[in-house]
Amino acid sequence: MSLTPDLIAALTAVDTPTICNALEVAAPGRHATGFNREALTCPFPTMKPVVGHARTAMIRSREARPASDADKIALRLAYYEYIERGPRPSLAIIQDIDGAERGLGAFWGEVQSTVHQALDCA
């Protein structure tokens, strides 16, 4: 199913918990699976919901990645290519896998925000 403008408009009129509840009714096998169990805070509760195709990734900053500078650049470029070739509209969903020490490093800043905006990915 493609995200048509009408479908996007319909989905942005509904909050995420309502969508999740509807999915549990439509697909009972998904009950109690595939959701976050950690504390989650909405930093901007007055903003409208967004809809898009998820482009997922994982980050870790606690442990250094043993790679050459060239390998690090190649990995970052491969990530950007992955984001760029995905369907639109798209959303970057990035999981910090540092466990109890997650949040130690930052992925989002001026550069990443600008790059993702240029790649038409929220």
XYZ file of N, CA and C in Angstrom:
366
model
N 0.849 -1.173 0.000
C 0.000 0.000 0.000
C 0.893 1.234 0.000
N 0.621 2.145 -0.889
C 1.417 3.371 -0.938
C 0.754 4.453 -0.093
N 1.575 5.366 0.366
C 1.076 6.481 1.169
C 0.604 7.589 0.238
N -0.666 7.576 -0.068
C -1.248 8.620 -0.913
C -1.452 9.876 -0.072
N -1.573 11.026 -0.706
C -1.846 12.251 0.064
C -3.095 12.138 0.943
N -4.140 11.465 0.447
C -5.361 11.302 1.249
C -5.113 10.422 2.474
N -4.346 9.343 2.293
C -4.040 8.454 3.417
C -3.164 9.170 4.442
N -2.183 9.924 3.977
C -1.332 10.689 4.893
C -2.177 11.665 5.702
N -3.087 12.364 5.042
C -3.956 13.315 5.743
C -4.808 12.600 6.791
N -5.334 11.432 6.443
C -6.160 10.679 7.393
C -5.333 10.210 8.588
N -4.132 9.713 8.332
C -3.293 9.203 9.417
C -2.770 10.310 10.327
N -2.483 11.475 9.786
C -1.980 12.563 10.631
C -3.074 13.168 11.503
N -4.312 12.782 11.260
C -5.412 13.269 12.093
C -5.609 12.405 13.339
N -4.825 11.322 13.453
C -5.002 10.361 14.538
C -3.674 10.189 15.278
N -3.734 10.018 16.602
C -2.494 9.831 17.359
C -1.995 8.385 17.263
N -0.735 8.184 17.625
C -0.096 6.874 17.510
C -0.788 5.795 18.340
N -1.165 6.039 19.607
C -1.844 4.974 20.357
C -3.127 4.488 19.685
N -3.853 5.379 19.052
C -5.079 4.979 18.357
C -4.747 4.068 17.179
N -3.706 4.412 16.431
C -3.268 3.559 15.312
C -2.853 2.188 15.831
N -2.078 2.157 16.918
C -1.631 0.880 17.492
C -2.816 0.034 17.946
N -3.797 0.656 18.583
C -4.994 -0.081 19.008
C -5.737 -0.655 17.806
N -5.829 0.112 16.729
C -6.499 -0.370 15.518
C -5.738 -1.541 14.907
N -4.414 -1.481 14.919
C -3.616 -2.584 14.382
C -3.824 -3.860 15.189
N -3.970 -3.739 16.503
C -4.208 -4.927 17.328
C -5.546 -5.578 16.994
N -6.528 -4.780 16.607
C -7.827 -5.327 16.207
C -7.710 -5.957 14.820
N -7.045 -5.264 13.900
C -6.924 -5.743 12.519
C -5.971 -6.925 12.396
N -4.946 -6.968 13.241
C -3.943 -8.037 13.185
C -3.698 -8.546 14.607
N -4.599 -9.385 15.140
C -4.494 -9.815 16.536
C -3.173 -10.511 16.875
N -2.513 -11.091 15.902
C -1.228 -11.745 16.148
C -0.135 -10.779 16.576
N -0.360 -9.498 16.361
C 0.636 -8.481 16.735
C 0.435 -7.976 18.165
N -0.569 -8.465 18.852
C -0.864 -7.998 20.208
C 0.365 -8.161 21.108
N 0.711 -7.107 21.796
C 1.799 -7.101 22.786
C 3.177 -7.349 22.170
N 3.349 -7.009 20.895
C 4.671 -7.138 20.272
C 4.987 -5.877 19.482
N 6.277 -5.634 19.294
C 6.718 -4.583 18.389
C 6.557 -3.167 18.886
N 6.601 -2.961 20.188
C 6.492 -1.595 20.678
C 7.538 -1.330 21.753
N 7.735 -0.079 22.040
C 8.733 0.361 23.008
C 8.258 0.080 24.430
N 9.142 -0.456 25.251
C 8.812 -0.698 26.657
C 9.550 0.261 27.584
N 10.353 1.127 27.016
C 11.092 2.118 27.797
C 10.238 3.366 27.983
N 10.610 4.160 28.970
C 9.917 5.433 29.172
C 10.087 6.292 27.924
N 9.027 6.925 27.511
C 9.046 7.743 26.308
C 8.305 9.039 26.600
N 8.927 10.139 26.266
C 8.328 11.445 26.503
C 8.217 12.182 25.182
N 7.060 12.721 24.920
C 6.863 13.528 23.718
C 7.345 14.945 24.017
N 8.427 15.389 23.377
C 8.956 16.719 23.695
C 8.128 17.869 23.125
N 7.303 17.577 22.139
C 6.505 18.626 21.496
C 5.056 18.158 21.345
N 4.311 18.059 22.433
C 2.966 17.477 22.368
C 1.965 18.279 21.543
N 2.254 19.517 21.243
C 1.302 20.303 20.452
C 1.511 20.151 18.949
N 2.588 19.482 18.556
C 2.831 19.281 17.122
C 1.918 18.187 16.576
N 1.566 18.317 15.297
C 0.757 17.306 14.619
C 1.558 16.019 14.456
N 0.876 14.869 14.427
C 1.568 13.621 14.115
C 2.180 13.686 12.713
N 3.211 12.909 12.491
C 3.826 12.807 11.171
C 3.659 11.378 10.670
N 3.650 11.223 9.368
C 3.477 9.922 8.739
C 4.551 9.767 7.681
N 5.157 8.598 7.627
C 6.148 8.336 6.598
C 6.640 6.906 6.679
N 7.430 6.531 5.702
C 8.069 5.220 5.687
C 9.284 5.281 6.607
N 9.380 4.346 7.535
C 10.494 4.334 8.487
C 11.780 3.894 7.797
N 12.823 4.668 7.998
C 14.181 4.300 7.570
C 14.945 4.113 8.870
N 15.221 2.873 9.236
C 15.741 2.563 10.563
C 17.253 2.391 10.579
N 17.825 2.708 11.733
C 19.265 2.537 11.941
C 19.522 2.412 13.436
N 20.720 1.975 13.778
C 21.146 1.900 15.173
C 22.443 2.675 15.326
N 22.597 3.311 16.484
C 23.842 4.014 16.777
C 24.387 3.538 18.114
N 25.687 3.664 18.242
C 26.366 3.362 19.494
C 27.517 4.347 19.612
N 27.623 4.995 20.756
C 28.735 5.925 20.949
C 29.615 5.525 22.126
N 29.146 4.623 22.951
C 29.902 4.223 24.143
C 31.165 3.459 23.775
N 31.072 2.599 22.780
C 32.223 1.803 22.352
C 32.681 2.296 20.986
N 33.963 2.573 20.884
C 34.509 3.026 19.598
C 34.446 1.891 18.585
N 34.112 2.238 17.365
C 34.089 1.247 16.290
C 35.508 1.105 15.752
N 36.078 -0.090 15.833
C 37.452 -0.272 15.349
C 37.492 -0.311 13.821
N 37.603 0.858 13.232
C 37.618 0.943 11.772
C 38.506 2.104 11.346
N 38.990 1.992 10.127
C 39.803 3.080 9.574
C 38.901 4.267 9.250
N 39.520 5.409 9.033
C 38.739 6.586 8.636
C 37.975 6.317 7.343
N 38.615 5.619 6.406
C 37.956 5.305 5.134
C 36.733 4.416 5.361
N 36.855 3.437 6.270
C 35.718 2.563 6.574
C 34.580 3.343 7.229
N 34.927 4.265 8.109
C 33.903 5.079 8.771
C 33.166 5.953 7.754
N 33.913 6.535 6.822
C 33.298 7.362 5.775
C 32.398 6.502 4.890
N 32.877 5.309 4.523
C 32.084 4.410 3.682
C 30.787 4.005 4.382
N 30.868 3.738 5.685
C 29.674 3.369 6.446
C 28.674 4.525 6.476
N 29.165 5.728 6.709
C 28.272 6.894 6.765
C 27.632 7.140 5.394
N 28.421 7.029 4.317
C 27.867 7.230 2.974
C 26.840 6.154 2.626
N 27.099 4.913 3.063
C 26.128 3.840 2.825
C 24.815 4.141 3.547
N 24.916 4.693 4.746
C 23.707 5.088 5.484
C 22.944 6.171 4.715
N 23.651 7.187 4.246
C 22.992 8.263 3.493
C 22.338 7.722 2.222
N 22.997 6.794 1.546
C 22.415 6.192 0.341
C 21.154 5.403 0.695
N 21.188 4.696 1.818
C 20.013 3.957 2.296
C 18.849 4.915 2.541
N 19.111 6.025 3.184
C 18.065 7.018 3.439
C 17.538 7.573 2.113
N 18.431 7.903 1.207
C 18.065 8.555 -0.058
C 17.226 7.654 -0.962
N 17.508 6.354 -0.987
C 16.814 5.486 -1.942
C 15.478 4.950 -1.414
N 15.117 5.302 -0.203
C 13.862 4.812 0.363
C 12.649 5.538 -0.187
N 11.475 4.956 0.035
C 10.238 5.597 -0.427
C 9.960 6.883 0.342
N 9.170 7.741 -0.248
C 8.814 9.024 0.359
C 7.335 9.043 0.704
N 6.930 9.790 1.687
C 7.756 10.507 2.652
C 8.463 9.519 3.576
N 9.593 9.937 4.138
C 10.335 9.035 5.014
C 10.700 9.716 6.328
N 10.881 8.872 7.332
C 11.246 9.316 8.676
C 12.448 8.505 9.137
N 13.456 9.157 9.671
C 14.610 8.451 10.234
C 14.263 8.027 11.656
N 14.344 6.732 11.900
C 14.098 6.171 13.231
C 15.408 5.533 13.669
N 16.071 6.160 14.631
C 17.412 5.724 15.019
C 17.408 5.285 16.474
N 17.822 4.030 16.698
C 17.854 3.454 18.038
C 19.257 3.562 18.615
N 19.365 4.097 19.804
C 20.635 4.149 20.533
C 20.763 2.822 21.269
N 21.762 2.013 20.914
C 21.897 0.671 21.480
C 22.941 0.603 22.590
N 23.210 1.711 23.235
C 24.182 1.737 24.328
C 23.596 1.281 25.664
N 22.418 0.705 25.661
C 21.840 0.166 26.889
C 21.635 1.232 27.944
N 22.073 0.928 29.166
C 21.874 1.853 30.288
C 22.606 3.177 30.080
N 23.593 3.187 29.198
C 24.361 4.415 28.950
C 23.938 5.120 27.668
N 22.769 4.778 27.143
C 22.297 5.437 25.922
C 22.161 6.937 26.176
N 22.343 7.683 25.128
C 22.277 9.133 25.252
C 23.622 9.779 25.507
N 24.672 8.968 25.638
C 26.010 9.502 25.901
C 26.503 10.351 24.734
N 26.297 9.865 23.529
C 26.704 10.605 22.337
C 25.479 11.120 21.608
N 25.680 12.084 20.771
C 24.564 12.664 20.027
C 24.733 12.387 18.540
N 23.658 12.008 17.890
C 23.666 11.836 16.444
C 23.128 13.086 15.774
N 22.052 13.633 16.347
C 21.382 14.770 15.725
C 22.025 16.082 16.139
N 22.318 16.859 15.167
C 22.845 18.200 15.345
C 22.598 18.955 14.053
N 23.277 20.049 13.890
C 23.067 20.884 12.705
C 23.386 20.136 11.410
N 24.499 19.393 11.402
C 24.912 18.708 10.169
C 23.926 17.603 9.800
N 23.629 16.691 10.743
C 22.718 15.588 10.427
C 21.318 16.095 10.078
N 20.872 17.120 10.778
C 19.557 17.689 10.465
C 19.527 18.234 9.044
N 20.583 18.928 8.648
C 20.660 19.498 7.299
C 20.750 18.406 6.242
N 21.573 17.383 6.488
C 21.717 16.284 5.529
C 20.378 15.567 5.348
N 19.706 15.233 6.445
C 18.432 14.522 6.340
C 17.362 15.380 5.672
N 17.376 16.658 5.949
C 16.425 17.557 5.288
C 16.687 17.566 3.781
N 17.954 17.612 3.385
C 18.303 17.597 1.960
C 17.902 16.278 1.304
N 17.904 15.187 2.087
C 17.501 13.880 1.573
C 15.990 13.660 1.685
N 15.253 14.703 2.060
C 13.795 14.655 2.191
C 13.360 13.592 3.193
N 14.068 13.560 4.317
C 13.782 12.598 5.374
C 13.667 13.347 6.696
N 12.533 13.187 7.351
C 12.328 13.872 8.639
C 12.954 13.080 9.763
